[in-house]
Short mmCIF file of C-alpha atoms and ligand atoms in Angstrom, two decimals:
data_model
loop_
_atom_site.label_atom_id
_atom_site.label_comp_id
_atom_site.label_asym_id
_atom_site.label_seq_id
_atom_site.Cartn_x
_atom_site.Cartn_y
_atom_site.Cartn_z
CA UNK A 926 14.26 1.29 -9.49
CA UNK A 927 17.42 0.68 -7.26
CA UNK A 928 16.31 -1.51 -4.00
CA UNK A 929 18.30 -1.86 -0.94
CA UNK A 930 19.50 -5.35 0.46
CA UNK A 931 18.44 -5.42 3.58
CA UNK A 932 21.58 -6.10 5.31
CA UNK A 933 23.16 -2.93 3.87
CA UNK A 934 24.66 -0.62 6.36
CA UNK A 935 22.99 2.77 7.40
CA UNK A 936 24.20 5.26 4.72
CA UNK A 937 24.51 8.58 6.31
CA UNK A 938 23.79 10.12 3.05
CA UNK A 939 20.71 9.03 2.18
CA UNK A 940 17.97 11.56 1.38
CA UNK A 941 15.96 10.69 4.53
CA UNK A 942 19.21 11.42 6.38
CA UNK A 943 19.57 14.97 4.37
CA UNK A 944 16.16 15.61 5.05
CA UNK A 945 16.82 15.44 9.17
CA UNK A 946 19.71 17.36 8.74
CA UNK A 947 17.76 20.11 7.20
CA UNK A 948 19.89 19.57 4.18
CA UNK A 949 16.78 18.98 2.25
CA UNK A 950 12.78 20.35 2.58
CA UNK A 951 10.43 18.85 4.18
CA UNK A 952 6.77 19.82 4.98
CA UNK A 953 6.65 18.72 8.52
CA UNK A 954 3.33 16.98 9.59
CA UNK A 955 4.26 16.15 13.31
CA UNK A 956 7.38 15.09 15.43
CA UNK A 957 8.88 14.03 18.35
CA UNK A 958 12.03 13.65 19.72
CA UNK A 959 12.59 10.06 18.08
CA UNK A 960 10.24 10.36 14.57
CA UNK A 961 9.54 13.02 11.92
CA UNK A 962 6.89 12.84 9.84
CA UNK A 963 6.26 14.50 6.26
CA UNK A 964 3.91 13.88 3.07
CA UNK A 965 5.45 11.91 0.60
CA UNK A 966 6.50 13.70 -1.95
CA UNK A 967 4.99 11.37 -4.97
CA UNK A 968 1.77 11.07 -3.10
CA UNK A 969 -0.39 7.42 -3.71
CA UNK A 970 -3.69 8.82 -1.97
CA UNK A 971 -5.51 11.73 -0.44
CA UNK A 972 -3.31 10.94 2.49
CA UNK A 973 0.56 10.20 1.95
CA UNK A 974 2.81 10.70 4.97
CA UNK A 975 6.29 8.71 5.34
CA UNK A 976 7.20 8.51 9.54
CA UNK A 977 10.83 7.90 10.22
CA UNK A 978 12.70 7.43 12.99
CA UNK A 979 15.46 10.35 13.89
CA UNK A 980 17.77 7.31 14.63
CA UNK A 981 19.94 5.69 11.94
CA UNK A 982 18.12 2.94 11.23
CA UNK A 983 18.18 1.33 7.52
CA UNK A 984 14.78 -0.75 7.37
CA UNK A 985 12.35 -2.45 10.28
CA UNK A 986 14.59 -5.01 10.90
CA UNK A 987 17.54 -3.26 12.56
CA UNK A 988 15.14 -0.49 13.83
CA UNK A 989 13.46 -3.21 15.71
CA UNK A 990 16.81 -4.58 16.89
CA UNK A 991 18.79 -1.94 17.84
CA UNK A 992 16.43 0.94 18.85
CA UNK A 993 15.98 1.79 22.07
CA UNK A 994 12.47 1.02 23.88
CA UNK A 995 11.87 4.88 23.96
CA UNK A 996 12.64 4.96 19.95
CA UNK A 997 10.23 2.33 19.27
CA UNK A 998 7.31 4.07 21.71
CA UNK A 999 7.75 7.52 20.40
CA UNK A 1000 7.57 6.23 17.19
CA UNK A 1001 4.61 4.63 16.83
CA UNK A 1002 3.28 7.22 19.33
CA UNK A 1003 3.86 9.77 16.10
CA UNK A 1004 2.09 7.25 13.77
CA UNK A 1005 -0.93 7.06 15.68
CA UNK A 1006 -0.67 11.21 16.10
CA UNK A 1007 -0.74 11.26 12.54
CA UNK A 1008 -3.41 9.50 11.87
CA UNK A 1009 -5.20 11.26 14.38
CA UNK A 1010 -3.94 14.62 12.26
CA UNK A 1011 -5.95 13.32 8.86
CA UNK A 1012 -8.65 12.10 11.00
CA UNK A 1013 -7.89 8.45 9.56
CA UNK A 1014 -9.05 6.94 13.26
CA UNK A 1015 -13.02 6.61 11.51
CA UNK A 1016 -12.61 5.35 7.84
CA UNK A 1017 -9.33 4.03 8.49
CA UNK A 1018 -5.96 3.57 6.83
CA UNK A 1019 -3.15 1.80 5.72
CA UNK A 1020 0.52 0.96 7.05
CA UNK A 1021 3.17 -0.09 4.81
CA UNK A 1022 7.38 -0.48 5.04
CA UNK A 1023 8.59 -1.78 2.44
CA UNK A 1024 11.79 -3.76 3.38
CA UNK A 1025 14.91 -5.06 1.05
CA UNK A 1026 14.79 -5.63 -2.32
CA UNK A 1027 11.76 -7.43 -2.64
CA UNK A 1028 9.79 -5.75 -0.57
CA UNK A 1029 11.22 -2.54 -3.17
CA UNK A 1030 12.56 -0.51 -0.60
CA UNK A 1031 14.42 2.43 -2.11
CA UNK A 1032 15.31 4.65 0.59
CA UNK A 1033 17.99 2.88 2.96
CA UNK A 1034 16.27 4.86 5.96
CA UNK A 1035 13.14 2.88 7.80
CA UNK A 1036 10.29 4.44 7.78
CA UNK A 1037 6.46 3.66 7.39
CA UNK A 1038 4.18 4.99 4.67
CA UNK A 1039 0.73 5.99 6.43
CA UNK A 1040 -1.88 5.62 3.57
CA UNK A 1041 -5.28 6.93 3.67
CA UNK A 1042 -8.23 9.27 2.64
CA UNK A 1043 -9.80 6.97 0.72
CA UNK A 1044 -10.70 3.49 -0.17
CA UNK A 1045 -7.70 1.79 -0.48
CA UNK A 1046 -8.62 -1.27 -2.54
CA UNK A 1047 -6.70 -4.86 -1.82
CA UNK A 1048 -3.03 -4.65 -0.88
CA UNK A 1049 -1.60 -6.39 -3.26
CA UNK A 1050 -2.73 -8.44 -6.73
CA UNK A 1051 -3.93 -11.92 -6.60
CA UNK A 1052 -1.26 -14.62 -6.94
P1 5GP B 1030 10.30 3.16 -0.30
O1 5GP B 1030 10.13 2.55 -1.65
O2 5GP B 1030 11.75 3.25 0.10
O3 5GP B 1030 9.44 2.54 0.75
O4 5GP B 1030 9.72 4.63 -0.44
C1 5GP B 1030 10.46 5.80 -0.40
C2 5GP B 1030 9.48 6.93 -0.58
O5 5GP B 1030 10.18 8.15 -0.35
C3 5GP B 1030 8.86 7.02 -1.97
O6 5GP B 1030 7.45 6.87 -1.88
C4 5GP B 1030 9.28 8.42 -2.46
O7 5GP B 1030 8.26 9.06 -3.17
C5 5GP B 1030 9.65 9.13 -1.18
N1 5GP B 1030 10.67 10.15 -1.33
C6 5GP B 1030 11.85 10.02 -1.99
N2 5GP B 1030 12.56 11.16 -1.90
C7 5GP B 1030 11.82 12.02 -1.18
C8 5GP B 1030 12.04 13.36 -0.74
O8 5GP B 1030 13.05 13.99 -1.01
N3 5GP B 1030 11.05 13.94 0.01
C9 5GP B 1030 9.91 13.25 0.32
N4 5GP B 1030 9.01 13.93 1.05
N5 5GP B 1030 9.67 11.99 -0.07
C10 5GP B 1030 10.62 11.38 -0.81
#
């Protein structure tokens, strides 16, 4: 697996890039003006769907620094429209970004995976 230090610098060719070029397919969920969202395409549950921001972002960190205050809203304005979509608001759901190399990040474009459809289990092994 090839991780991403998290100080890299946005790579305009990365396939989350492609993707909002239209280079690539993508089954579009929901958007906005500032996020996309799509199913992942190696789904981990019933539910699966990877929200990025349209903004060139690489991971939370500099999304959180240098996005705009519209950016951020819109953003997590999508995540909560997508979980609305799936009907996740009742049984619930899960939000993960993974972040740098040890949080095994391998696509240098933030984004969120939205989890759900099921029970979910613990996050993460015991220590
Ligand atoms: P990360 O480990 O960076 O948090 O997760 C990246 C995710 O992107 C992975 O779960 C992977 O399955 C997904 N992914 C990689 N390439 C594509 C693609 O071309 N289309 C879609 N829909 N998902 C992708």
């Amino acid at each position: 697996m090839t991780t991403v230090a998290t100080n890299q610098p946005y790579d305009h060719n990365n396939i989350f890039a492609r993707l909002l070029r239209g280079e690539i397919p993508a089954n579009i969920v929901a958007q906005n003006e500032h996020a996309l969202a799509f199913p992942d395409i190696r789904p981990l549950a019933p539910v699966h769907v990877l929200v990025i921001p349209r903004g060139p972002y690489t991971n939370l960190l500099s999304f959180s620094q240098q996005a705009s205050a519209i950016e951020v809203v819109e953003f997590w304005k999508l995540v909560q429209t997508v979980a609305q979509h799936y009907h996740l608001d009742q049984d619930g759901f899960r939000l993960l970004s993974n972040c740098g190399s040890n949080g095994g990040q391998e696509v240098p474009h933030f984004h969120v995976h939205l989890l759900g459809g099921k029970a979910l289990g613990k996050m993460l092994p015991s220590l």
